[in-house]
């Protein structure tokens, strides 16, 4: 509902002409691609010109690539028509590449079905070609990560940016998305409703250069370039927009003026120095002739937000394998998401250790604010290992949280927001704009003359983070928005009643063949009980549950949490290790003491499993729970769990 409330004019603008409204892709100094979808086949034409009412040139025929969502293999398609991965059957996608354009020039366009105009006559249907590489051209771009929830925070973040640039009369030149633009699984329908429909007023005239996130990576594969993500974006593979040809849309580079941009796939490609992506990156950076280098990808090398870059493999490998290549290549700014927070570093270089330390890895520990203790300064041009600023912008729409303090970070803001970057001449300025339109962080990098930088042995450090009460013992919290069910709700569990099993009952080694099986929840006296324990009252007060589950990549998991309705108390174990406890004061099993009364009242509570990363393994795992009733004669009991994970 919020989409139509926030952008209620969209339906009036487009009527029923489009399944996916026109949007821009892969701008260069002399070309651009316009993409759209319709609900039936048309004779596609794009007309364009230097004024909105004089579209004197056109593109049609072989210059427009056609794809369809028709999955009927018996439907005969023209050889030039490709099939989309999972789009609706009635979907036709058109990708019109317009060439022969003048650089740094404003054009207007319209979409036609032969002579029938599908877009309205509106100045907002325009595009601006890139300047010729090397041109001293000021630029502004927007950076968003982890936005694609389809919820209010996403809409208000977007509205705040639109209002800000309008008030300044300084529009965007392009847009970088650092991944997770289509929760939960990056499906075609999720792209449509949680990305294209939300940002349509901007996408019709502003190119989005995208990076693959883990949620898009659920359905799309960087290894083969197949999936809704790759259907949605047209990205350079042959150095069409500058840089070095990568041969894949999973990673690429492009030029804008005096800035070189590098996009990497941190999700599912080999991150090792010997991998194809790393080898391409070295070669690409060796040929840079620009004054600035900006890199962007999904998984942050440094974070203590909802993810921990000292623990999770993708993040650790981006820091240990990829950051040395970027820093030796002279990178200035690194933009990432994934961790649902805003974090911004000092000027750093060489922080590759695990766990991360700031000592001797910080070159300037000031706040970076020109109105504060001063902008960061570097030598003019591209020089290896002169420091870069890391920005984690994963606060675009999903729940924001914090786990701790990353030593190299200078600013941490646990609010929804996005980032706007301006580069003009020798100065880069970046702000974090929250969803209320307030500037919550600002820093600048100035590159001029020669600057002598030295490593700081004891750099500035933020105060240690003190988390609020919970989640933890007796303090349930809120589940993440973007979770998967590792154990489905109301799954069948193995259960044991009427006594106490052997002490290793909560481990994988234990054989539970003689246990009963039934769907959660377990108990009596509650309407949502599915396995009724009719013999429990006045007979026994403890119930034991086990459920095995499999994890492919344990070190990719950021959070593992138990969703549970319980009356009266419980203790949970992961592979034999206690990870959560509520309303059981001490002991366990038949030795449990201090059981407190707790009325479930139809509610479910969420407990983050403590130290789960120490116990979770690749492959098979077991979650075991013992539920305790306050007394034998209690009038009711329930134990209704399932397991959530966030990657």
XYZ file of C-alpha atoms in Angstrom:
647
model
C 0.000 0.000 0.000
C 2.775 2.434 0.785
C 4.038 2.387 -2.818
C 0.815 3.872 -4.152
C 0.572 6.285 -1.231
C 4.106 7.601 -1.634
C 4.055 7.727 -5.442
C 0.378 7.938 -6.311
C 0.997 9.636 -9.679
C 2.735 6.617 -11.166
C -0.409 4.884 -12.385
C -1.668 8.112 -13.973
C 1.601 8.558 -15.866
C 1.819 5.054 -17.261
C -1.708 3.735 -17.431
C -1.556 0.084 -18.520
C 1.080 0.426 -21.248
C 3.964 -1.162 -19.372
C 4.659 -4.181 -17.218
C 7.950 -2.464 -16.377
C 8.235 1.237 -17.109
C 11.147 2.544 -19.213
C 14.487 2.844 -17.432
C 18.044 3.685 -18.453
C 21.098 1.438 -18.525
C 24.787 1.553 -19.502
C 25.368 5.172 -20.428
C 28.577 6.033 -22.280
C 29.739 9.243 -23.997
C 28.173 8.102 -27.275
C 25.407 5.649 -26.366
C 22.774 4.566 -23.869
C 20.355 1.675 -23.438
C 16.629 2.130 -22.751
C 14.796 -0.905 -21.339
C 11.080 -1.549 -20.818
C 8.513 -4.341 -20.658
C 5.047 -4.719 -22.126
C 2.291 -7.270 -21.654
C 2.203 -8.248 -25.331
C 4.514 -8.129 -28.317
C 4.830 -4.719 -29.972
C 6.784 -3.125 -32.812
C 9.299 -1.335 -30.546
C 10.595 2.107 -31.454
C 12.497 4.692 -29.417
C 12.413 8.238 -30.732
C 14.773 10.833 -29.284
C 15.970 14.375 -29.791
C 17.284 17.531 -28.179
C 13.862 18.776 -27.057
C 10.862 16.872 -25.662
C 8.579 17.951 -28.513
C 11.070 17.281 -31.329
C 12.042 13.616 -31.248
C 13.547 13.624 -34.717
C 15.697 10.469 -34.550
C 14.703 6.901 -33.894
C 15.953 3.421 -33.108
C 14.118 0.291 -34.215
C 14.722 -3.138 -35.675
C 18.009 -4.888 -34.948
C 19.164 -2.156 -32.556
C 16.510 -3.365 -30.095
C 17.105 -6.680 -28.347
C 13.964 -8.632 -27.458
C 13.351 -11.120 -24.665
C 10.227 -12.833 -23.394
C 9.017 -14.532 -20.260
C 7.240 -17.221 -22.274
C 8.392 -20.508 -20.755
C 6.483 -22.774 -23.139
C 9.250 -24.599 -24.950
C 6.799 -25.458 -27.717
C 6.309 -21.783 -28.546
C 8.484 -21.000 -31.530
C 10.449 -17.788 -31.079
C 12.585 -15.886 -33.525
C 16.285 -16.763 -33.211
C 17.022 -13.250 -31.959
C 14.511 -13.486 -29.073
C 15.913 -14.820 -25.818
C 13.951 -16.184 -22.884
C 13.967 -14.345 -19.574
C 14.815 -16.383 -16.500
C 11.482 -16.226 -14.629
C 9.434 -13.284 -15.878
C 5.667 -13.616 -16.404
C 4.613 -15.564 -19.508
C 2.953 -12.500 -21.033
C 6.085 -10.371 -20.593
C 8.071 -8.893 -23.480
C 11.284 -7.016 -22.653
C 12.923 -4.562 -25.039
C 16.487 -3.258 -24.756
C 17.086 -0.398 -27.181
C 20.710 0.638 -27.636
C 20.971 4.189 -28.946
C 24.350 5.004 -30.523
C 25.984 7.907 -32.337
C 25.198 10.367 -29.548
C 27.178 13.451 -28.604
C 29.013 13.295 -25.268
C 27.793 15.179 -22.201
C 24.516 16.030 -23.927
C 20.904 16.081 -22.735
C 18.432 14.143 -24.910
C 14.692 13.484 -24.568
C 13.023 10.252 -25.607
C 9.706 8.493 -26.054
C 8.686 4.834 -26.363
C 6.434 3.846 -29.261
C 4.627 0.805 -30.593
C 5.209 1.616 -34.251
C 3.427 5.000 -34.469
C 1.496 4.654 -31.190
C 3.226 6.583 -28.403
C 3.307 4.648 -25.123
C 4.999 7.243 -22.916
C 3.446 10.624 -22.297
C 5.043 13.819 -23.550
C 6.966 14.608 -20.401
C 10.395 16.237 -19.905
C 11.219 13.648 -17.232
C 11.815 11.123 -20.046
C 15.366 12.204 -20.755
C 18.951 11.003 -20.524
C 22.352 12.639 -20.338
C 25.333 11.000 -22.024
C 28.603 10.651 -20.134
C 31.398 13.135 -20.698
C 34.444 11.887 -22.581
C 36.802 10.124 -20.135
C 39.382 12.583 -18.863
C 36.987 15.538 -18.984
C 37.078 17.607 -15.801
C 33.366 17.167 -15.132
C 31.726 17.583 -11.733
C 29.352 14.794 -10.755
C 26.798 13.759 -8.154
C 25.718 10.179 -7.534
C 23.433 8.452 -5.068
C 24.429 5.313 -3.143
C 21.896 2.911 -1.626
C 22.206 -0.558 -0.160
C 19.856 -3.189 1.254
C 16.797 -1.173 0.328
C 14.455 -3.596 -1.422
C 11.966 -4.389 1.321
C 8.919 -2.653 -0.135
C 8.310 -1.007 3.256
C 8.001 2.503 4.576
C 11.693 3.049 5.349
C 12.583 2.426 1.712
C 9.990 4.938 0.511
C 10.952 7.635 3.006
C 14.666 7.203 2.245
C 13.954 7.697 -1.422
C 11.688 10.684 -0.812
C 14.347 12.305 1.397
C 16.913 12.078 -1.409
C 14.479 13.417 -4.013
C 13.602 16.384 -1.792
C 17.250 17.089 -0.972
C 18.490 17.272 -4.570
C 15.405 19.260 -5.573
C 15.970 21.829 -2.848
C 19.600 22.177 -3.888
C 18.660 22.264 -7.582
C 21.472 19.756 -8.093
C 20.195 16.525 -9.676
C 21.889 13.137 -9.765
C 24.152 12.156 -12.628
C 23.774 8.440 -11.856
C 22.957 5.993 -9.086
C 24.943 3.131 -7.493
C 23.122 0.294 -5.781
C 25.428 -1.834 -3.636
C 23.115 -4.863 -3.532
C 20.016 -6.369 -1.951
C 17.597 -4.329 -4.020
C 15.026 -7.165 -4.221
C 14.242 -8.944 -0.969
C 13.791 -11.739 -0.147
C 15.148 -13.914 -2.940
C 15.796 -11.568 -5.853
C 12.897 -12.978 -7.841
C 11.587 -11.229 -10.922
C 8.402 -10.106 -9.155
C 10.425 -8.774 -6.223
C 12.586 -6.728 -8.580
C 9.431 -5.274 -10.068
C 7.643 -4.285 -6.859
C 10.601 -3.495 -4.596
C 12.949 -1.794 -7.011
C 11.528 -0.742 -10.344
C 8.153 0.501 -9.120
C 9.653 2.281 -6.121
C 12.394 4.191 -7.958
C 10.653 4.550 -11.338
C 10.575 8.388 -11.382
C 14.372 8.392 -11.041
C 15.167 5.330 -13.156
C 13.475 6.775 -16.247
C 16.197 9.443 -16.470
C 19.073 8.206 -14.278
C 21.216 5.113 -14.857
C 21.533 2.693 -11.956
C 24.871 0.877 -11.942
C 24.276 -2.170 -9.766
C 26.240 -4.710 -7.713
C 24.955 -8.219 -6.993
C 23.840 -8.767 -3.391
C 23.308 -12.049 -1.587
C 19.517 -11.771 -1.854
C 19.689 -11.297 -5.623
C 22.222 -14.127 -5.547
C 19.577 -16.507 -4.242
C 18.022 -16.623 -7.720
C 20.784 -15.192 -9.950
C 24.287 -16.558 -10.390
C 27.370 -14.485 -11.019
C 29.106 -17.662 -12.128
C 26.948 -17.950 -15.259
C 25.252 -14.547 -15.555
C 21.755 -16.049 -15.396
C 18.782 -14.884 -13.336
C 16.411 -11.948 -12.773
C 19.309 -9.666 -11.777
C 21.017 -10.211 -15.110
C 17.700 -9.868 -16.945
C 17.130 -6.511 -15.245
C 20.498 -4.867 -15.861
C 22.520 -4.167 -18.981
C 26.117 -3.875 -17.808
C 29.405 -3.543 -19.697
C 31.326 -6.695 -20.562
C 33.499 -5.323 -23.389
C 34.684 -2.044 -21.818
C 31.814 -0.236 -23.548
C 31.824 2.418 -20.794
C 35.590 2.546 -20.247
C 38.058 0.517 -18.235
C 39.098 -3.010 -19.127
C 36.740 -5.593 -20.627
C 35.701 -8.161 -18.007
C 33.723 -10.526 -20.238
C 30.959 -10.726 -17.614
C 28.223 -8.550 -16.138
C 29.095 -9.850 -12.663
C 32.027 -7.414 -12.378
C 32.959 -4.473 -14.566
C 34.274 -0.911 -14.620
C 33.161 2.372 -16.145
C 34.423 5.934 -16.464
C 32.735 9.226 -15.700
C 34.902 12.274 -16.328
C 38.053 11.933 -14.237
C 36.689 9.113 -12.062
C 37.143 5.375 -12.560
C 34.441 3.146 -11.051
C 34.931 -0.546 -10.312
C 32.073 -2.930 -9.458
C 32.822 -6.398 -8.017
C 30.787 -9.509 -7.238
C 31.587 -10.255 -3.596
C 28.814 -12.840 -3.302
C 29.448 -15.971 -5.324
C 32.680 -15.580 -7.285
C 36.182 -16.623 -6.310
C 37.651 -13.824 -4.189
C 41.168 -15.255 -4.001
C 44.099 -13.366 -5.584
C 44.405 -16.103 -8.214
C 40.723 -15.929 -9.201
C 39.475 -14.447 -12.464
C 37.904 -11.418 -10.738
C 41.074 -10.500 -8.832
C 43.254 -10.961 -11.911
C 40.926 -8.722 -13.936
C 40.899 -6.141 -11.147
C 44.695 -5.853 -11.094
C 44.827 -5.426 -14.847
C 41.978 -2.905 -14.853
C 43.590 -0.733 -12.174
C 46.976 -0.801 -13.932
C 45.451 1.075 -16.877
C 43.610 3.796 -14.943
C 44.294 7.319 -16.214
C 41.805 9.065 -13.923
C 42.260 11.233 -10.832
C 39.898 9.202 -8.646
C 39.021 5.538 -8.129
C 35.734 4.451 -6.523
C 35.012 0.770 -5.871
C 31.655 -0.699 -4.895
C 30.330 -4.154 -4.054
C 28.005 -5.781 -1.533
C 29.973 -7.399 1.309
C 31.892 -4.886 3.452
C 35.503 -5.562 4.425
C 34.883 -3.663 7.681
C 31.675 -3.705 9.728
C 30.133 -4.454 13.099
C 26.533 -3.718 12.131
C 24.178 -6.630 11.513
C 27.186 -8.468 10.102
C 30.666 -9.013 11.511
C 33.534 -8.690 9.050
C 35.878 -10.458 11.451
C 33.800 -13.642 11.310
C 31.991 -14.082 7.979
C 33.988 -15.609 5.147
C 32.871 -13.381 2.276
C 33.692 -10.264 4.288
C 37.000 -11.613 5.571
C 38.074 -12.599 2.057
C 37.140 -9.211 0.577
C 39.370 -7.622 3.219
C 42.307 -10.027 3.009
C 42.329 -10.748 -0.738
C 40.631 -7.861 -2.569
C 41.482 -4.802 -0.448
C 45.256 -5.200 -0.990
C 44.645 -5.090 -4.757
C 42.372 -2.058 -4.513
C 44.698 -0.163 -2.189
C 47.823 -0.898 -4.210
C 45.845 0.342 -7.217
C 45.166 3.670 -5.501
C 41.486 3.374 -4.557
C 40.010 6.432 -2.811
C 36.505 5.354 -1.780
C 34.977 1.922 -1.161
C 31.162 1.661 -1.011
C 29.383 -1.427 0.333
C 26.147 -2.616 1.967
C 25.023 -5.973 3.401
C 25.396 -4.837 7.014
C 22.249 -2.915 7.918
C 23.869 0.192 9.324
C 25.804 3.275 8.259
C 29.508 3.111 9.081
C 32.290 5.335 7.763
C 35.999 4.874 8.304
C 38.966 7.152 8.780
C 41.546 7.344 5.997
C 42.983 3.819 6.151
C 45.373 1.488 4.383
C 46.607 -2.014 5.110
C 44.002 -3.128 7.668
C 43.978 -6.734 6.493
C 44.328 -8.608 9.784
C 41.590 -10.689 11.416
C 40.400 -9.490 13.837
C 40.712 -5.979 12.429
C 42.976 -3.538 14.231
C 43.400 0.180 13.587
C 46.970 0.525 14.886
C 49.335 1.411 12.028
C 46.492 1.015 9.514
C 45.146 4.588 9.839
C 46.772 7.421 7.885
C 44.486 10.223 9.095
C 42.291 9.839 12.172
C 40.477 13.166 12.013
C 36.707 13.254 11.460
C 37.100 14.142 7.768
C 34.527 16.941 7.986
C 35.675 20.267 6.459
C 33.608 21.981 9.177
C 35.023 19.685 11.863
C 38.641 18.684 12.347
C 39.294 18.833 8.602
C 39.035 16.981 5.309
C 41.271 14.013 4.531
C 44.135 14.946 2.215
C 45.911 12.882 -0.416
C 48.357 13.627 -3.203
C 46.959 14.624 -6.577
C 46.424 11.767 -9.007
C 46.492 8.013 -8.361
C 49.101 6.668 -5.954
C 49.297 3.266 -4.304
C 48.497 2.867 -0.619
C 47.735 6.513 0.137
C 44.555 5.578 1.983
C 40.864 5.182 1.298
C 37.580 5.753 3.103
C 35.209 2.833 3.604
C 31.463 3.534 3.639
C 28.923 0.879 4.632
C 25.557 2.056 3.298
C 23.375 -0.938 4.117
C 20.750 1.231 5.796
C 18.512 1.708 2.760
C 15.330 0.026 3.941
C 15.595 -3.014 6.173
C 15.914 -3.089 9.979
C 19.091 -1.341 11.183
C 21.114 -2.752 14.060
C 24.576 -2.793 15.565
C 26.732 -5.551 17.066
C 29.827 -3.652 18.111
C 32.530 -1.175 17.131
C 34.816 -1.688 14.150
C 38.167 -0.104 15.123
C 38.754 1.699 11.814
C 35.356 3.434 11.822
C 35.056 7.151 12.593
C 31.282 7.489 12.334
C 28.475 5.013 13.060
C 24.793 5.866 12.599
C 22.109 3.284 13.331
C 19.401 4.948 11.244
C 17.827 4.438 7.853
C 19.384 6.593 5.165
C 21.400 6.792 1.970
C 24.563 8.441 0.692
C 25.094 11.273 -1.773
C 28.581 11.783 -3.195
C 29.804 14.889 -5.035
C 33.145 14.965 -6.856
C 34.334 18.263 -8.254
C 37.921 18.801 -9.300
C 40.233 17.898 -6.439
C 37.479 17.404 -3.832
C 35.184 14.493 -3.026
C 32.400 15.202 -0.530
C 30.052 12.553 0.830
C 27.034 12.907 3.102
C 24.739 10.422 4.793
C 21.173 11.663 4.543
C 18.717 9.987 6.899
C 15.114 9.235 6.027
C 14.005 12.543 7.564
C 16.272 14.519 5.233
C 18.841 15.294 7.938
C 22.567 15.191 7.169
C 23.981 12.756 9.747
C 27.548 12.515 8.453
C 29.797 14.473 6.136
C 33.378 13.962 5.049
C 35.643 15.151 2.262
C 38.797 13.947 0.556
C 40.972 16.613 -1.084
C 43.623 15.469 -3.575
C 46.147 18.200 -4.419
C 49.906 18.723 -4.635
C 51.972 16.162 -2.691
C 50.888 14.951 0.727
C 53.166 12.965 3.002
C 51.102 10.471 4.994
C 52.339 8.392 7.905
C 50.823 5.438 9.722
C 49.459 6.279 13.163
C 50.553 3.908 15.919
C 47.671 4.800 18.260
C 44.866 6.332 16.196
C 41.625 7.778 17.510
C 39.227 5.101 18.680
C 35.475 5.223 19.180
C 34.145 4.304 22.622
C 33.363 0.636 23.115
C 29.822 -0.188 22.065
C 27.436 -1.100 24.864
C 24.402 -2.974 23.500
C 20.986 -2.300 25.007
C 19.399 -4.976 27.161
C 18.651 -8.061 25.085
C 18.336 -10.140 23.162
C 19.745 -12.700 25.533
C 18.672 -14.562 28.614
C 15.044 -13.665 29.331
C 15.274 -10.740 26.871
C 13.714 -11.626 23.522
C 14.219 -9.187 20.660
C 12.882 -8.547 17.167
C 13.674 -10.896 14.269
C 15.453 -9.530 11.199
C 13.235 -8.537 8.281
C 15.171 -10.554 5.732
C 15.359 -14.053 7.138
C 15.111 -17.598 5.886
C 13.512 -20.429 7.843
C 16.227 -22.959 8.605
C 13.554 -25.044 10.375
C 10.101 -24.304 9.027
C 7.270 -23.231 11.268
C 5.112 -26.179 12.371
C 7.687 -28.690 11.149
C 7.670 -32.225 12.506
C 10.056 -32.580 15.451
C 11.246 -35.660 17.311
C 10.024 -35.465 20.918
C 10.490 -37.334 24.196
C 8.142 -37.228 27.204
C 7.517 -38.987 30.487
C 11.142 -39.086 31.647
C 14.624 -37.820 30.845
C 16.848 -38.977 27.960
C 20.579 -39.625 28.086
C 22.844 -36.629 28.730
C 23.962 -36.427 25.088
C 20.371 -36.164 23.813
C 21.049 -32.681 22.409
C 23.973 -33.708 20.140
C 24.154 -34.999 16.594
C 25.618 -38.310 17.786
C 22.472 -39.178 19.725
C 20.112 -41.660 18.075
C 16.481 -40.628 18.532
C 14.908 -43.540 16.641
C 12.706 -44.443 19.611
C 11.414 -40.869 20.043
C 7.967 -39.881 18.789
C 7.387 -37.439 15.952
C 4.846 -34.650 15.569
C 4.313 -31.094 14.332
C 5.054 -28.067 16.526
C 3.614 -26.745 18.797
C 3.550 -29.292 21.570
C 1.442 -29.088 24.722
C -2.094 -28.727 26.002
C -4.498 -25.973 26.940
C -3.650 -23.711 23.963
C -5.522 -23.395 20.664
C -2.323 -23.425 18.573
C -1.125 -26.784 19.899
C -0.743 -29.284 17.050
C 0.753 -32.204 18.960
C -1.454 -32.569 22.011
C 0.251 -33.987 25.089
C -2.945 -35.242 26.733
C -1.061 -37.255 29.356
C 1.252 -34.455 30.523
C -0.766 -32.801 33.305
C -0.084 -34.372 36.722
C 2.358 -36.795 35.068
C 5.502 -34.976 33.855
C 6.704 -31.352 33.519
C 9.567 -31.556 30.975
C 9.352 -32.111 27.208
C 12.415 -32.688 24.988
C 12.543 -31.764 21.278
C 15.103 -32.358 18.499
C 15.239 -31.207 14.883
C 18.124 -31.692 12.461
C 18.788 -29.140 9.714
C 21.463 -28.503 7.111
C 23.526 -25.398 6.348
C 25.572 -25.103 3.164
C 27.906 -22.286 4.255
C 27.937 -21.841 8.038
C 30.369 -18.930 7.854
C 27.952 -16.971 5.641
C 25.317 -16.848 8.390
C 25.107 -13.481 10.149
C 22.459 -14.419 12.693
C 20.673 -17.547 13.868
C 17.576 -17.013 15.953
C 14.868 -19.023 17.649
C 11.258 -17.941 17.199
C 9.261 -19.572 19.969
C 5.992 -19.509 21.870
C 6.513 -21.071 25.306
C 4.801 -21.737 28.633
C 6.612 -21.732 31.016
C 10.390 -21.963 30.350
C 12.924 -23.480 27.966
C 16.613 -24.131 27.290
C 17.841 -24.384 23.676
C 20.989 -26.144 22.433
C 22.830 -26.033 19.118
C 24.877 -29.173 18.504
C 24.915 -29.835 22.247
C 25.864 -26.293 23.356
C 23.443 -24.043 25.218
C 22.494 -21.010 23.125
C 19.312 -19.631 24.741
C 17.438 -19.891 28.025
C 14.289 -18.316 29.443
C 12.500 -18.723 32.801
C 14.810 -21.520 33.988
C 17.027 -20.102 36.712
C 19.708 -22.802 36.793
C 20.435 -26.398 35.954
C 18.954 -28.405 33.104
C 16.861 -31.488 32.485
C 15.818 -33.168 35.734
C 18.240 -30.864 37.628
C 16.570 -27.651 36.415
C 15.621 -25.240 39.201
C 13.740 -21.978 39.522
C 11.121 -22.422 36.820
C 9.129 -19.197 36.482
C 5.551 -18.968 35.275
C 5.072 -17.515 31.793
C 1.800 -17.235 29.882
C 2.405 -17.491 26.136
C -0.887 -15.708 25.343
C -0.586 -16.710 21.688
C 2.646 -14.668 21.314
C 5.946 -15.661 19.737
C 9.304 -14.402 20.940
C 12.644 -14.137 19.152
C 15.962 -15.159 20.734
C 19.291 -14.708 18.970
C 21.234 -17.914 19.591
C 24.247 -16.924 21.646
C 27.677 -17.754 20.159
C 26.003 -19.761 17.384
C 28.987 -19.102 15.103
C 31.144 -21.236 17.394
C 28.859 -24.255 17.110
C 27.177 -24.082 13.679
C 28.776 -26.347 11.071
C 28.628 -26.874 7.323
C 26.233 -29.720 6.630
C 24.071 -31.332 9.286
C 23.271 -29.633 12.616
C 20.748 -30.249 15.382
C 18.638 -27.806 17.386
C 17.455 -29.313 20.677
C 15.050 -27.719 23.174
C 13.872 -28.749 26.589
C 10.598 -27.161 27.688
C 9.677 -26.857 31.375
C 6.274 -26.453 32.984
C 6.136 -24.601 36.291
C 4.424 -27.543 38.001
C 2.837 -30.913 37.367
C -0.658 -29.556 37.979
C -0.297 -26.547 35.656
C -3.407 -25.859 33.574
C -1.513 -25.444 30.293
C 1.814 -25.866 28.477
C 3.181 -25.007 25.036
C 6.485 -25.296 23.197
C 6.204 -24.076 19.602
C 9.611 -23.297 17.999
C 11.067 -22.679 14.579
C 14.502 -21.488 13.479
C 15.390 -18.355 11.492
C 18.672 -17.405 9.871
C 19.957 -14.229 8.246
C 22.767 -14.413 5.723
